[in-house]
Coordinates of C-alpha atoms in Angstrom, one line a residue:
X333 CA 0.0 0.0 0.0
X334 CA 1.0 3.7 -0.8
X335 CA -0.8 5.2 2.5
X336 CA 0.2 5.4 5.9
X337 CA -2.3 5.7 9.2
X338 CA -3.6 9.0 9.9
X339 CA -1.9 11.0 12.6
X340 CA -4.2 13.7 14.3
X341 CA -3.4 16.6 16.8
X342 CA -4.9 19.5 18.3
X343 CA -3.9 21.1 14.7
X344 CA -5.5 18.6 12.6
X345 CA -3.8 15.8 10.5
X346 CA -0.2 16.0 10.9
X347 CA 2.8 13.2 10.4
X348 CA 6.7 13.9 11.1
X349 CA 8.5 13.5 8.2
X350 CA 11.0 11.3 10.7
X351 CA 7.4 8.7 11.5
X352 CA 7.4 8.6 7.6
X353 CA 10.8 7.7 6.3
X354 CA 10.9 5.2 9.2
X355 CA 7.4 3.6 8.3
X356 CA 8.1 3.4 4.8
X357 CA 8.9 -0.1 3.7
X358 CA 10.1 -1.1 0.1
X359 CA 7.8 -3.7 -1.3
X360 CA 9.3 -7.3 -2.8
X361 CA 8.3 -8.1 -6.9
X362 CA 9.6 -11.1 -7.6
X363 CA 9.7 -10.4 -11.0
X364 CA 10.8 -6.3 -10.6
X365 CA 12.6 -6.2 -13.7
X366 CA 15.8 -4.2 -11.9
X367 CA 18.1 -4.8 -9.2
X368 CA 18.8 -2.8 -6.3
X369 CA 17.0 -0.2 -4.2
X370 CA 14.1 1.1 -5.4
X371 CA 13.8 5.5 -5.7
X372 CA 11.2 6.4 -3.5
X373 CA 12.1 4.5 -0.4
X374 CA 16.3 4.6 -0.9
X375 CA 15.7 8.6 -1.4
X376 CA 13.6 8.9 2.2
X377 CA 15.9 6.6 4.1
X378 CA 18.6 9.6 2.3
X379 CA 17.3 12.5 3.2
X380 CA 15.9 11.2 6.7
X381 CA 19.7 10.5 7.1
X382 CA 19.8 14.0 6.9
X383 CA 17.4 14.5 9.4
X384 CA 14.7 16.3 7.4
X385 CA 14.7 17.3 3.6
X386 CA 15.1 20.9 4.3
X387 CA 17.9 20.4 5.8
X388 CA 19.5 18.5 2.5
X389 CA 18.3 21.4 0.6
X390 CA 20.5 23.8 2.9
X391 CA 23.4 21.5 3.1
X392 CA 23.4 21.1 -0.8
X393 CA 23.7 25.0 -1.1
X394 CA 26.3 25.1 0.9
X395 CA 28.0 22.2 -0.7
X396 CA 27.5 23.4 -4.0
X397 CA 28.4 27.2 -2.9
X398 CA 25.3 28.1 -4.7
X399 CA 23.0 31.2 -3.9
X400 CA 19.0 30.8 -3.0
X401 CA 18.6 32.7 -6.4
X402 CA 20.7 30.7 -8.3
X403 CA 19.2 28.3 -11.2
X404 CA 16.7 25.9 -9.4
X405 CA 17.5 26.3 -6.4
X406 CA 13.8 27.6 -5.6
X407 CA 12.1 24.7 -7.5
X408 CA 14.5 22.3 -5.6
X409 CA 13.7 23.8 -2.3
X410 CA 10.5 23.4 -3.0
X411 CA 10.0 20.1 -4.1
X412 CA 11.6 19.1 -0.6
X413 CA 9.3 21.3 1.6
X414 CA 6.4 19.3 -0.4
X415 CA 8.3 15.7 0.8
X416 CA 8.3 17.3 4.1
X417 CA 4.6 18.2 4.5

C-alpha cells in the first residue's frame, strides 16, 4: 500500500517526516525487472539521514556554494518542503 495511518493533533492531520521515512517499507516483486534499491524508499531513508529534507536542501547549497537565487534552487527547495509536508 501507498498510505500510511492518519496522525491527528490538536492542529489537525499531521505526520513527522521522521514517522514517515521510518514507516516506509520497500515492497518485494519477484519479478521487478531491476536490481537494487528502489527511488522512492532509498531517497527517504537519504534525506531522513539527513534529518529532514530541508535540511538537505541547505546543506546542498552550501555544498555546492550556490545562492537561493541561483538556477533551481527555488524549485528544488520546494519540491523538498512538499516531501516534508
Amino acid at each position: 500500500a501507498r498510505t500510511l495511518p492518519v496522525m491527528s493533533s490538536a492542529g489537525g492531520r499531521h505526520r513527522e517526516f521522521s514517522s514517515l521515512a521510518e514507516l516506509c517499507e520497500e515492497e518485494v516483486f519477484d519479478d521487478f525487472p531491476l536490481q537494487g534499491p528502489r527511488t522512492a524508499h532509498w531517497r527517504l531513508n537519504f534525506l531522513h539521514r539527513l534529518h529532514t529534507p530541508t535540511d538537505h536542501h541547505m546543506t546542498f547549497r552550501t555544498i555546492a556554494r550556490l545562492q537561493p537565487d541561483a538556477w533551481g534552487m527555488g524549485e528544488h527547495e520546494q519540491l523538498l518542503k512538499m516531501i516534508e509536508l
